Amino acid sequence: MEGKPTFDQLPSVVSQLMKEVKEIKGLLYDLKEGNSNNQSSEWMTLDQLVEYDPEQRKKSTWYKMVSENKVPYHKRGKRLLFLKSEINQWLMDGRVSTMEEYLDTANQFLK
């Protein structure tokens, strides 16, 4: 989008900015944790995911989220596989930004 957005375009512009900020956060998280591309592309089984999950959800909960397509997953035959980088991004997507962060993002875009 070139130039200043119109008032009507503002919601879609802020939405796009939020997506871009989430992508940048994911990259920064990987850098902070010292993850190289190999580590962030690491595959996990369901058992490994249950261990990795900071909320310690049960296996049955993960099965339900997979069946409802609420979590990114890959399937090889009957086996479920998860990319660590996709799970990290999915976990970060659940964060709710503060009103101050929304306003800062909008202000930065409008400058």
XYZ file of C-alpha atoms in Angstrom:
111
model
C 0.000 0.000 0.000
C 1.459 3.314 -1.023
C 0.857 6.610 0.700
C -1.221 7.143 3.787
C -4.111 4.755 4.341
C -7.654 6.029 4.430
C -9.780 5.669 7.527
C -11.676 2.794 5.893
C -8.402 0.966 5.186
C -7.140 1.301 8.760
C -8.535 -2.018 10.115
C -6.939 -4.049 7.317
C -3.684 -2.113 7.641
C -3.520 -2.742 11.391
C -4.352 -6.416 10.812
C -1.509 -6.731 8.303
C 0.853 -4.981 10.703
C -0.131 -7.381 13.480
C 0.691 -10.372 11.249
C 4.067 -8.887 10.354
C 4.844 -8.123 13.997
C 4.012 -11.745 14.935
C 6.377 -13.014 12.237
C 9.140 -10.731 13.510
C 8.473 -11.838 17.087
C 8.840 -15.457 16.019
C 12.190 -14.726 14.408
C 13.361 -12.777 17.450
C 12.230 -15.582 19.749
C 14.287 -18.056 17.737
C 17.311 -15.762 17.906
C 16.882 -15.185 21.635
C 16.611 -18.902 22.329
C 19.651 -19.542 20.155
C 17.670 -21.610 17.689
C 19.288 -22.146 14.336
C 17.208 -23.089 11.321
C 17.889 -26.750 12.062
C 16.596 -26.503 15.616
C 13.513 -24.447 14.788
C 12.714 -26.933 11.980
C 12.896 -29.824 14.416
C 10.123 -32.397 14.107
C 8.263 -33.570 17.195
C 6.013 -36.535 17.825
C 2.836 -36.078 19.844
C 4.578 -37.400 22.957
C 7.406 -34.895 22.497
C 4.876 -32.114 21.965
C 3.076 -32.988 25.208
C 6.428 -32.713 27.018
C 7.302 -29.443 25.244
C 3.924 -27.762 25.806
C 4.266 -25.010 28.449
C 0.595 -25.491 29.411
C 1.117 -29.245 29.918
C -2.045 -30.195 27.998
C -2.889 -33.882 27.876
C -2.503 -36.032 24.800
C -6.292 -36.237 24.384
C -6.500 -32.431 24.304
C -3.925 -32.309 21.508
C -5.837 -34.971 19.565
C -8.980 -32.869 19.873
C -7.193 -29.697 18.711
C -5.759 -31.589 15.744
C -9.179 -32.970 14.788
C -10.603 -29.430 14.939
C -7.647 -28.040 12.912
C -6.793 -25.616 15.712
C -3.083 -26.442 15.760
C -0.575 -26.796 12.901
C 0.333 -30.421 12.265
C 1.572 -32.792 9.584
C 0.416 -36.326 9.015
C 2.406 -39.253 7.614
C 0.094 -42.226 7.386
C -1.424 -42.508 10.851
C 1.434 -40.653 12.530
C 1.049 -37.035 13.646
C 4.133 -34.822 13.420
C 4.665 -31.238 14.523
C 7.290 -28.705 13.507
C 8.722 -26.988 16.556
C 8.896 -23.628 14.734
C 5.201 -23.853 13.790
C 4.218 -24.771 17.339
C 6.274 -21.857 18.718
C 4.548 -19.477 16.317
C 1.140 -20.957 17.171
C 1.818 -20.518 20.892
C 2.890 -16.912 20.345
C -0.199 -16.180 18.239
C -2.286 -16.727 21.354
C -0.811 -13.642 22.982
C -3.195 -10.723 23.229
C -1.600 -7.354 22.638
C -2.280 -4.480 24.995
C -4.160 -1.421 23.819
C -0.917 0.526 24.151
C 0.817 -1.898 21.778
C -2.017 -1.560 19.245
C -1.823 2.216 19.421
C 1.986 2.200 19.131
C 1.768 -0.041 16.071
C -0.853 2.175 14.444
C 1.113 5.334 15.259
C 4.329 3.869 13.829
C 2.509 2.964 10.636
C 0.959 6.387 10.279
C 4.294 8.192 10.695
